[in-house]
């Protein structure tokens, strides 16, 4: 059976072209910073931008007949879009800096996907335009490369709906995708402006305020400083950053409801309550099991569960955390924050669904014959398919973590540190024990790029495109 036809390729190429155009525009923005700081690396941005815009424009001219966009098309587009975005960003760095293609691709895939781990030993010597490029990639990627393009270039309809779902987004603020995206972007932009203002009031320089806000609200954490937020050694800055991480890790639907209900909705949202509960329990456990300062513990637990990956200690110090603390942070990095937010990882709603499913099964076993027990999650009736889908996804997610972990173990890395690293990579977190570095074996870098990619796309779109490529290859 053929799963892909010529008309499918034409349709995918047409919409992928629109994403390429969007990426080309984004890559141009840092030129403003280059001009301000007199950094003569304009061609490094112009050439990849022209390539992306030109290729994208050509692809949008492709006509397709009698082909309605389906979910498989959306998944093919989104999977390809993230690779293209990483490729174009890599070209910028290759043309502007002395860096290999693999390291440049790793760096940009890490930025776009919000994984936040860098290949640069010293980021503070990089041109400010390159630093800003990494930050804006994180900011755009936090909301979703394809989602942003839908909002700007594609109007409401079947195409927008399929592309929206292809990036693992289901929640709607408004009935139509177009209005949902409009409200989402308004909220995202408002919080970004708020974060910049708060940092400025606290005394942070403008350039730092913009970049740190971008990485915090996008729950990405790739910093413009070698010591990440620890560079500032300022509890006020830490507090603002933690506030922004929690905002970014909370569903945009809840943000909208909070505005509409004047704050009352926040007390009813099961994902938000679960996130605060996990932060609290983790803080207490680590506090009594270690000698770390309370601010260190709180910052890193929030950073882990929101999959931001920002830190206030060096990677060397992270590697020295006790195994007990590392395991707790690993669990938080696997769970992640709310669905419908900027976070990576499994997401709280799936964990809640699985646990409620187990409890529901127990109740049905002990209930009188003929009685059927039902449960709800945030006013949504929980069905058997919800439990099945959540369980299947978590199984796949852990399977790919195992794959990445085994690769690191094969190359002789410490077991717990390796698990910590691959969980962070696949969850698009960014906390590191120091394993990720320019000295990594090429195969390990490629595996990590793959794990970042599947983690951001929530696995299924990548499996779909791999299956389609296998079919094409067989022909």
Short mmCIF file of C-alpha atoms in Angstrom, two decimals:
data_model
loop_
_atom_site.label_atom_id
_atom_site.label_comp_id
_atom_site.label_asym_id
_atom_site.label_seq_id
_atom_site.Cartn_x
_atom_site.Cartn_y
_atom_site.Cartn_z
CA UNK A 1 0.00 0.00 0.00
CA UNK A 2 1.26 3.45 -0.89
CA UNK A 3 1.10 5.90 1.99
CA UNK A 4 2.47 8.84 0.06
CA UNK A 5 1.72 10.08 -3.46
CA UNK A 6 3.08 12.83 -5.66
CA UNK A 7 0.22 15.17 -4.75
CA UNK A 8 1.12 14.71 -1.06
CA UNK A 9 4.69 15.81 -1.78
CA UNK A 10 3.44 18.88 -3.66
CA UNK A 11 1.10 19.84 -0.83
CA UNK A 12 3.79 19.42 1.84
CA UNK A 13 6.32 21.38 -0.24
CA UNK A 14 3.83 24.25 -0.71
CA UNK A 15 3.19 24.74 3.01
CA UNK A 16 6.79 24.02 3.97
CA UNK A 17 7.71 26.90 1.67
CA UNK A 18 5.68 29.24 3.85
CA UNK A 19 7.59 28.07 6.92
CA UNK A 20 10.88 28.61 5.08
CA UNK A 21 9.83 32.17 4.30
CA UNK A 22 9.10 32.72 8.00
CA UNK A 23 12.49 31.32 9.01
CA UNK A 24 14.18 33.57 6.45
CA UNK A 25 12.56 36.64 8.01
CA UNK A 26 13.51 35.62 11.57
CA UNK A 27 17.17 35.14 10.56
CA UNK A 28 17.28 38.74 9.29
CA UNK A 29 16.21 40.34 12.58
CA UNK A 30 19.61 40.04 14.37
CA UNK A 31 21.17 42.24 11.66
CA UNK A 32 19.68 45.17 13.61
CA UNK A 33 21.87 44.18 16.58
CA UNK A 34 24.88 43.75 14.29
CA UNK A 35 24.40 47.29 12.94
CA UNK A 36 24.01 48.79 16.43
CA UNK A 37 27.18 47.11 17.69
CA UNK A 38 29.09 47.52 14.39
CA UNK A 39 29.61 43.81 13.90
CA UNK A 40 30.56 43.29 10.27
CA UNK A 41 29.01 39.87 9.80
CA UNK A 42 25.99 40.96 7.78
CA UNK A 43 26.57 38.41 5.01
CA UNK A 44 26.42 35.67 7.61
CA UNK A 45 22.76 36.56 8.09
CA UNK A 46 21.88 37.76 4.59
CA UNK A 47 22.98 34.69 2.61
CA UNK A 48 21.06 32.09 4.70
CA UNK A 49 18.06 34.43 4.86
CA UNK A 50 17.99 34.86 1.07
CA UNK A 51 18.40 31.09 0.66
CA UNK A 52 15.46 30.39 2.97
CA UNK A 53 13.25 33.12 1.53
CA UNK A 54 14.10 32.19 -2.05
CA UNK A 55 13.62 28.46 -1.61
CA UNK A 56 10.43 29.03 0.34
CA UNK A 57 9.00 31.35 -2.30
CA UNK A 58 9.72 28.84 -5.05
CA UNK A 59 8.02 26.05 -3.09
CA UNK A 60 4.90 28.13 -2.40
CA UNK A 61 4.46 28.43 -6.18
CA UNK A 62 3.91 24.67 -6.41
CA UNK A 63 0.31 23.92 -7.27
CA UNK A 64 -1.55 20.87 -6.03
CA UNK A 65 -4.98 19.66 -7.10
CA UNK A 66 -7.61 17.61 -5.30
CA UNK A 67 -5.48 17.24 -2.17
CA UNK A 68 -6.83 18.27 1.20
CA UNK A 69 -4.30 18.69 3.96
CA UNK A 70 -4.45 15.87 6.48
CA UNK A 71 -2.75 15.31 9.81
CA UNK A 72 0.00 13.27 8.15
CA UNK A 73 0.80 16.27 5.93
CA UNK A 74 0.94 18.56 8.94
CA UNK A 75 3.33 16.20 10.69
CA UNK A 76 5.56 15.99 7.62
CA UNK A 77 5.64 19.79 7.38
CA UNK A 78 6.37 20.35 11.07
CA UNK A 79 9.08 17.65 11.21
CA UNK A 80 10.82 19.11 8.15
CA UNK A 81 10.36 22.70 9.33
CA UNK A 82 12.37 22.21 12.53
CA UNK A 83 15.22 20.59 10.59
CA UNK A 84 15.22 23.42 8.07
CA UNK A 85 15.23 26.05 10.83
CA UNK A 86 18.22 24.33 12.45
CA UNK A 87 19.99 24.09 9.09
CA UNK A 88 19.54 27.80 8.25
CA UNK A 89 20.67 28.86 11.72
CA UNK A 90 23.69 26.60 11.35
CA UNK A 91 24.62 28.32 8.09
CA UNK A 92 24.55 31.69 9.85
CA UNK A 93 27.01 30.49 12.49
CA UNK A 94 29.25 28.74 9.98
CA UNK A 95 29.53 31.91 7.89
CA UNK A 96 29.97 34.19 10.91
CA UNK A 97 32.09 32.08 13.28
CA UNK A 98 34.82 29.46 13.25
CA UNK A 99 32.56 26.47 13.97
CA UNK A 100 31.89 23.12 12.30
CA UNK A 101 28.54 22.39 10.65
CA UNK A 102 27.69 19.66 13.19
CA UNK A 103 28.36 21.95 16.17
CA UNK A 104 26.47 24.80 14.49
CA UNK A 105 23.51 22.53 13.73
CA UNK A 106 23.54 21.24 17.32
CA UNK A 107 23.61 24.81 18.65
CA UNK A 108 20.71 25.97 16.52
CA UNK A 109 18.58 22.87 17.01
CA UNK A 110 19.18 23.33 20.73
CA UNK A 111 18.02 26.96 20.48
CA UNK A 112 14.98 26.41 18.24
CA UNK A 113 13.74 23.44 20.28
CA UNK A 114 14.38 25.20 23.59
CA UNK A 115 16.86 22.53 24.69
CA UNK A 116 19.25 25.26 25.76
CA UNK A 117 22.54 23.33 25.75
CA UNK A 118 25.40 25.09 24.00
CA UNK A 119 28.44 23.91 22.06
CA UNK A 120 30.38 27.08 22.91
CA UNK A 121 32.80 27.00 25.80
CA UNK A 122 32.74 30.80 26.07
CA UNK A 123 29.52 32.45 24.89
CA UNK A 124 30.51 35.88 26.20
CA UNK A 125 33.04 36.38 23.40
CA UNK A 126 30.40 35.78 20.71
CA UNK A 127 29.06 38.73 18.68
CA UNK A 128 25.95 40.18 20.28
CA UNK A 129 24.02 39.57 17.06
CA UNK A 130 24.75 35.84 17.34
CA UNK A 131 23.70 35.86 20.99
CA UNK A 132 20.47 37.59 20.00
CA UNK A 133 19.96 35.08 17.18
CA UNK A 134 20.07 32.25 19.72
CA UNK A 135 17.62 34.08 21.96
CA UNK A 136 15.10 34.92 19.25
CA UNK A 137 15.26 31.34 17.99
CA UNK A 138 14.34 30.22 21.49
CA UNK A 139 11.55 32.80 21.74
CA UNK A 140 10.03 31.78 18.40
CA UNK A 141 10.66 28.09 19.03
CA UNK A 142 9.02 28.25 22.45
CA UNK A 143 5.68 29.01 20.87
CA UNK A 144 6.46 26.80 17.87
CA UNK A 145 8.06 27.55 14.51
CA UNK A 146 5.07 26.24 12.58
CA UNK A 147 2.54 27.78 14.99
CA UNK A 148 4.03 31.26 14.48
CA UNK A 149 3.95 30.82 10.70
CA UNK A 150 0.32 29.68 10.83
CA UNK A 151 -0.57 32.82 12.74
CA UNK A 152 1.24 35.12 10.31
CA UNK A 153 1.04 33.47 6.89
CA UNK A 154 -1.81 30.95 7.00
CA UNK A 155 -5.38 31.89 7.82
CA UNK A 156 -8.05 29.83 9.52
CA UNK A 157 -9.23 26.62 7.92
CA UNK A 158 -8.34 22.96 7.57
CA UNK A 159 -4.67 23.74 6.81
CA UNK A 160 -4.23 25.80 9.97
CA UNK A 161 -6.01 23.16 12.06
CA UNK A 162 -3.83 20.30 10.79
CA UNK A 163 -0.60 22.24 11.20
CA UNK A 164 -1.62 23.31 14.71
CA UNK A 165 -2.20 19.68 15.73
CA UNK A 166 1.04 18.59 14.06
CA UNK A 167 2.99 20.48 16.73
CA UNK A 168 1.20 18.54 19.48
CA UNK A 169 -1.21 21.35 20.34
CA UNK A 170 -4.82 20.61 21.11
CA UNK A 171 -6.10 23.31 23.46
CA UNK A 172 -8.03 26.20 21.99
CA UNK A 173 -8.63 29.57 23.58
CA UNK A 174 -11.14 30.42 20.86
CA UNK A 175 -13.22 28.17 18.54
CA UNK A 176 -11.06 28.94 15.49
CA UNK A 177 -7.33 28.29 15.18
CA UNK A 178 -6.76 31.82 13.87
CA UNK A 179 -8.35 33.47 16.91
CA UNK A 180 -6.65 31.00 19.27
CA UNK A 181 -3.26 31.89 17.82
CA UNK A 182 -4.06 35.59 17.92
CA UNK A 183 -4.86 35.45 21.65
CA UNK A 184 -1.90 33.16 22.35
CA UNK A 185 0.53 35.56 20.66
CA UNK A 186 -0.99 38.53 22.47
CA UNK A 187 -0.50 36.82 25.84
CA UNK A 188 3.03 35.70 24.90
CA UNK A 189 4.03 39.18 23.75
CA UNK A 190 2.47 40.83 26.81
CA UNK A 191 4.43 38.58 29.18
CA UNK A 192 7.61 39.18 27.19
CA UNK A 193 7.21 42.96 27.54
CA UNK A 194 6.39 42.52 31.24
CA UNK A 195 9.55 40.46 31.79
CA UNK A 196 11.78 43.02 30.06
CA UNK A 197 10.29 45.84 32.13
CA UNK A 198 10.71 43.91 35.40
CA UNK A 199 14.37 43.18 34.67
CA UNK A 200 15.00 46.81 33.70
CA UNK A 201 13.37 48.08 36.91
CA UNK A 202 15.57 45.65 38.86
CA UNK A 203 18.65 47.21 37.23
CA UNK A 204 19.56 44.73 34.51
CA UNK A 205 21.02 46.18 31.26
CA UNK A 206 18.59 46.40 28.32
CA UNK A 207 20.32 43.81 26.11
CA UNK A 208 20.48 41.32 28.99
CA UNK A 209 16.86 42.04 29.94
CA UNK A 210 15.60 41.26 26.44
CA UNK A 211 17.63 38.07 26.04
CA UNK A 212 16.89 36.72 29.51
CA UNK A 213 13.18 37.40 29.12
CA UNK A 214 13.14 35.63 25.75
CA UNK A 215 14.77 32.52 27.25
CA UNK A 216 12.67 32.53 30.44
CA UNK A 217 9.20 32.97 28.94
CA UNK A 218 10.05 30.45 26.19
CA UNK A 219 11.27 28.04 28.91
CA UNK A 220 14.49 27.56 26.96
CA UNK A 221 17.29 28.78 29.21
CA UNK A 222 20.16 29.15 26.72
CA UNK A 223 22.01 32.08 28.24
CA UNK A 224 24.18 34.92 26.97
CA UNK A 225 26.47 34.33 29.97
CA UNK A 226 28.85 31.46 30.67
CA UNK A 227 27.44 31.01 34.17
CA UNK A 228 23.87 31.41 32.96
CA UNK A 229 21.76 33.34 35.53
CA UNK A 230 24.42 32.61 38.15
CA UNK A 231 26.53 35.31 36.48
CA UNK A 232 24.38 38.03 38.07
CA UNK A 233 24.46 36.67 41.64
CA UNK A 234 21.25 38.61 42.32
CA UNK A 235 18.23 37.16 44.14
CA UNK A 236 15.89 39.77 42.64
CA UNK A 237 16.89 38.69 39.12
CA UNK A 238 16.45 35.05 40.14
CA UNK A 239 12.95 35.76 41.47
CA UNK A 240 11.87 37.53 38.27
CA UNK A 241 13.30 34.68 36.18
CA UNK A 242 11.45 32.07 38.28
CA UNK A 243 8.21 34.03 37.87
CA UNK A 244 8.67 34.07 34.09
CA UNK A 245 9.53 30.35 34.00
CA UNK A 246 6.26 29.53 35.78
CA UNK A 247 4.34 31.79 33.39
CA UNK A 248 5.93 30.02 30.42
CA UNK A 249 5.25 26.60 31.93
CA UNK A 250 1.55 27.34 32.40
CA UNK A 251 -1.09 26.68 29.75
CA UNK A 252 -2.01 29.67 27.59
CA UNK A 253 -5.64 28.60 27.98
CA UNK A 254 -5.30 29.05 31.75
CA UNK A 255 -3.69 32.47 31.25
CA UNK A 256 -6.72 33.49 29.20
CA UNK A 257 -9.15 32.07 31.78
CA UNK A 258 -7.31 33.86 34.59
CA UNK A 259 -7.81 37.16 32.77
CA UNK A 260 -11.49 36.40 32.15
CA UNK A 261 -12.20 35.20 35.71
CA UNK A 262 -10.03 37.80 37.48
CA UNK A 263 -7.68 35.15 38.83
CA UNK A 264 -10.12 32.52 40.06
CA UNK A 265 -9.41 29.99 37.30
CA UNK A 266 -5.89 29.39 38.60
CA UNK A 267 -7.27 27.62 41.68
CA UNK A 268 -9.23 25.15 39.54
CA UNK A 269 -6.59 24.13 37.00
CA UNK A 270 -5.32 20.66 37.85
CA UNK A 271 -2.08 21.02 35.88
CA UNK A 272 -1.09 24.25 37.59
CA UNK A 273 -1.90 22.83 41.03
CA UNK A 274 0.10 19.69 40.21
CA UNK A 275 3.09 21.79 39.10
CA UNK A 276 3.10 23.83 42.31
CA UNK A 277 2.67 20.64 44.37
CA UNK A 278 5.65 18.96 42.65
CA UNK A 279 7.83 22.05 43.08
CA UNK A 280 6.94 22.18 46.79
CA UNK A 281 7.51 18.47 47.47
CA UNK A 282 10.77 18.43 45.51
CA UNK A 283 12.02 21.51 47.34
CA UNK A 284 11.30 19.93 50.74
CA UNK A 285 12.94 16.61 49.86
CA UNK A 286 16.09 18.22 48.45
CA UNK A 287 16.29 20.75 51.28
CA UNK A 288 16.45 18.03 53.94
CA UNK A 289 18.72 15.77 51.88
CA UNK A 290 21.37 18.31 50.84
CA UNK A 291 23.24 21.35 52.11
CA UNK A 292 22.29 23.57 49.17
CA UNK A 293 20.91 27.04 49.75
CA UNK A 294 17.09 27.38 49.50
CA UNK A 295 17.34 29.71 46.50
CA UNK A 296 19.51 27.17 44.63
CA UNK A 297 17.00 24.40 45.30
CA UNK A 298 13.93 26.44 44.39
CA UNK A 299 15.45 27.88 41.22
CA UNK A 300 16.56 24.49 39.88
CA UNK A 301 13.34 22.64 40.72
CA UNK A 302 11.32 25.31 38.87
CA UNK A 303 13.84 25.27 36.02
CA UNK A 304 13.55 21.47 35.75
CA UNK A 305 9.75 21.08 35.80
CA UNK A 306 9.20 24.01 33.43
CA UNK A 307 11.93 22.49 31.19
CA UNK A 308 13.72 25.85 31.09
CA UNK A 309 17.14 24.53 32.00
CA UNK A 310 18.43 27.83 33.37
CA UNK A 311 20.79 27.50 36.30
CA UNK A 312 22.60 29.53 38.91
CA UNK A 313 25.48 27.08 39.30
CA UNK A 314 28.06 25.84 36.80
CA UNK A 315 27.80 22.48 35.04
CA UNK A 316 30.73 21.32 37.15
CA UNK A 317 28.74 22.03 40.32
CA UNK A 318 25.66 20.34 38.84
CA UNK A 319 27.72 17.20 38.24
CA UNK A 320 28.55 17.21 41.98
CA UNK A 321 24.90 17.18 43.07
CA UNK A 322 24.02 14.11 45.11
CA UNK A 323 22.48 11.13 43.26
CA UNK A 324 19.30 11.73 45.30
CA UNK A 325 18.93 15.28 44.01
CA UNK A 326 19.82 14.27 40.45
CA UNK A 327 17.08 11.62 40.44
CA UNK A 328 14.47 14.11 41.67
CA UNK A 329 15.51 16.62 39.01
CA UNK A 330 15.43 13.84 36.38
CA UNK A 331 11.85 12.98 37.37
CA UNK A 332 10.84 16.64 37.12
CA UNK A 333 12.54 16.96 33.71
CA UNK A 334 10.63 13.91 32.45
CA UNK A 335 7.26 15.20 33.69
CA UNK A 336 7.50 18.81 32.52
CA UNK A 337 4.87 21.53 32.90
CA UNK A 338 1.42 22.11 31.46
CA UNK A 339 0.26 21.14 28.00
CA UNK A 340 -0.59 24.15 25.85
CA UNK A 341 2.44 26.03 27.19
CA UNK A 342 6.01 26.45 25.95
CA UNK A 343 7.41 23.44 27.86
CA UNK A 344 8.85 20.22 26.53
CA UNK A 345 8.92 16.76 28.20
CA UNK A 346 5.93 14.46 28.75
CA UNK A 347 3.69 17.18 30.26
CA UNK A 348 1.59 17.05 33.38
CA UNK A 349 -1.74 16.23 31.75
CA UNK A 350 -0.44 12.86 30.53
CA UNK A 351 0.95 11.93 33.95
CA UNK A 352 -2.33 12.96 35.60
CA UNK A 353 -4.29 10.96 33.01
CA UNK A 354 -2.24 7.82 33.64
CA UNK A 355 -2.58 8.02 37.43
CA UNK A 356 -6.28 8.76 37.22
CA UNK A 357 -6.62 5.85 34.80
CA UNK A 358 -4.97 3.51 37.30
CA UNK A 359 -7.27 4.77 40.07
CA UNK A 360 -10.30 4.49 37.79
CA UNK A 361 -9.39 0.88 37.02
CA UNK A 362 -9.19 0.08 40.74
CA UNK A 363 -12.59 1.70 41.38
CA UNK A 364 -14.22 -0.22 38.54
CA UNK A 365 -12.84 -3.50 39.94
CA UNK A 366 -14.18 -2.93 43.47
CA UNK A 367 -17.46 -1.25 42.43
CA UNK A 368 -20.77 -3.18 42.48
CA UNK A 369 -21.54 -5.12 39.33
CA UNK A 370 -23.00 -2.98 36.58
CA UNK A 371 -21.76 0.32 37.99
CA UNK A 372 -19.50 2.37 35.70
CA UNK A 373 -17.28 4.98 37.34
CA UNK A 374 -16.24 8.03 35.33
CA UNK A 375 -13.67 10.74 35.94
CA UNK A 376 -12.90 14.21 34.66
CA UNK A 377 -9.73 16.20 34.04
CA UNK A 378 -10.35 19.94 33.98
CA UNK A 379 -14.03 19.56 32.99
CA UNK A 380 -13.10 17.03 30.30
CA UNK A 381 -14.58 13.55 30.60
CA UNK A 382 -11.71 11.10 30.66
CA UNK A 383 -12.14 8.31 28.12
CA UNK A 384 -10.32 5.03 27.71
CA UNK A 385 -8.60 6.31 24.56
CA UNK A 386 -7.13 9.23 26.56
CA UNK A 387 -5.52 6.80 28.99
CA UNK A 388 -4.32 4.59 26.15
CA UNK A 389 -2.80 7.48 24.20
CA UNK A 390 -1.08 8.94 27.29
CA UNK A 391 0.34 5.54 28.26
CA UNK A 392 1.55 4.82 24.72
CA UNK A 393 3.27 8.19 24.48
CA UNK A 394 5.02 7.84 27.84
CA UNK A 395 6.23 4.37 26.83
CA UNK A 396 7.64 5.71 23.55
CA UNK A 397 9.17 8.69 25.33
CA UNK A 398 10.99 6.47 27.85
CA UNK A 399 12.06 4.10 25.06
CA UNK A 400 13.88 6.90 23.22
CA UNK A 401 15.45 8.07 26.48
CA UNK A 402 16.74 4.52 26.93
CA UNK A 403 18.17 4.59 23.41
CA UNK A 404 20.05 7.85 24.01
CA UNK A 405 21.19 6.70 27.44
CA UNK A 406 22.63 3.47 26.04
CA UNK A 407 24.60 5.44 23.44
CA UNK A 408 26.17 7.59 26.17
CA UNK A 409 26.91 4.51 28.28
CA UNK A 410 28.53 2.85 25.24
CA UNK A 411 30.99 5.75 25.06
CA UNK A 412 31.86 5.35 28.74
CA UNK A 413 30.04 8.22 30.43
CA UNK A 414 28.89 8.01 34.06
CA UNK A 415 25.49 6.24 34.32
CA UNK A 416 23.58 8.79 36.41
CA UNK A 417 25.14 11.80 34.68
CA UNK A 418 24.38 10.21 31.30
CA UNK A 419 20.74 9.62 32.24
CA UNK A 420 20.50 13.19 33.54
CA UNK A 421 21.96 14.53 30.29
CA UNK A 422 19.76 12.58 27.86
CA UNK A 423 16.59 13.27 29.87
CA UNK A 424 17.48 16.97 29.75
CA UNK A 425 18.18 16.81 26.01
CA UNK A 426 15.01 14.97 25.02
CA UNK A 427 12.86 17.03 27.40
CA UNK A 428 14.25 20.21 25.79
CA UNK A 429 15.40 21.31 29.24
CA UNK A 430 19.07 22.30 29.17
CA UNK A 431 20.37 21.45 32.65
CA UNK A 432 23.68 19.69 32.17
CA UNK A 433 26.29 17.76 34.12
CA UNK A 434 28.94 18.88 31.65
CA UNK A 435 28.77 15.91 29.26
CA UNK A 436 27.48 18.02 26.37
CA UNK A 437 30.45 19.89 24.95
CA UNK A 438 32.34 20.46 21.67
CA UNK A 439 34.52 17.43 22.50
CA UNK A 440 31.60 14.99 22.28
CA UNK A 441 31.95 12.20 19.75
CA UNK A 442 30.16 13.10 16.47
CA UNK A 443 27.76 10.15 16.75
CA UNK A 444 26.74 11.28 20.25
CA UNK A 445 26.05 14.81 18.96
CA UNK A 446 23.89 13.37 16.16
CA UNK A 447 21.94 11.20 18.63
CA UNK A 448 21.40 14.20 20.89
CA UNK A 449 20.17 16.31 17.96
CA UNK A 450 17.74 13.50 17.15
CA UNK A 451 16.51 13.36 20.75
CA UNK A 452 16.00 17.14 20.81
CA UNK A 453 14.04 16.93 17.57
CA UNK A 454 11.71 14.13 18.64
CA UNK A 455 11.28 15.64 22.09
CA UNK A 456 10.07 18.94 20.67
CA UNK A 457 7.73 17.32 18.15
CA UNK A 458 6.45 14.71 20.63
CA UNK A 459 7.81 11.73 18.67
CA UNK A 460 4.86 10.75 16.45
CA UNK A 461 5.47 13.33 13.66
CA UNK A 462 9.08 12.15 13.43
CA UNK A 463 8.01 8.49 13.24
CA UNK A 464 5.54 9.44 10.50
CA UNK A 465 8.16 11.16 8.36
CA UNK A 466 10.67 8.33 8.92
CA UNK A 467 8.05 5.81 7.76
CA UNK A 468 7.31 7.88 4.66
CA UNK A 469 11.01 8.25 3.81
CA UNK A 470 11.43 4.48 4.13
CA UNK A 471 8.59 4.00 1.63
CA UNK A 472 10.15 6.46 -0.81
CA UNK A 473 13.56 4.79 -0.40
CA UNK A 474 12.07 1.34 -1.14
CA UNK A 475 10.74 2.62 -4.45
#
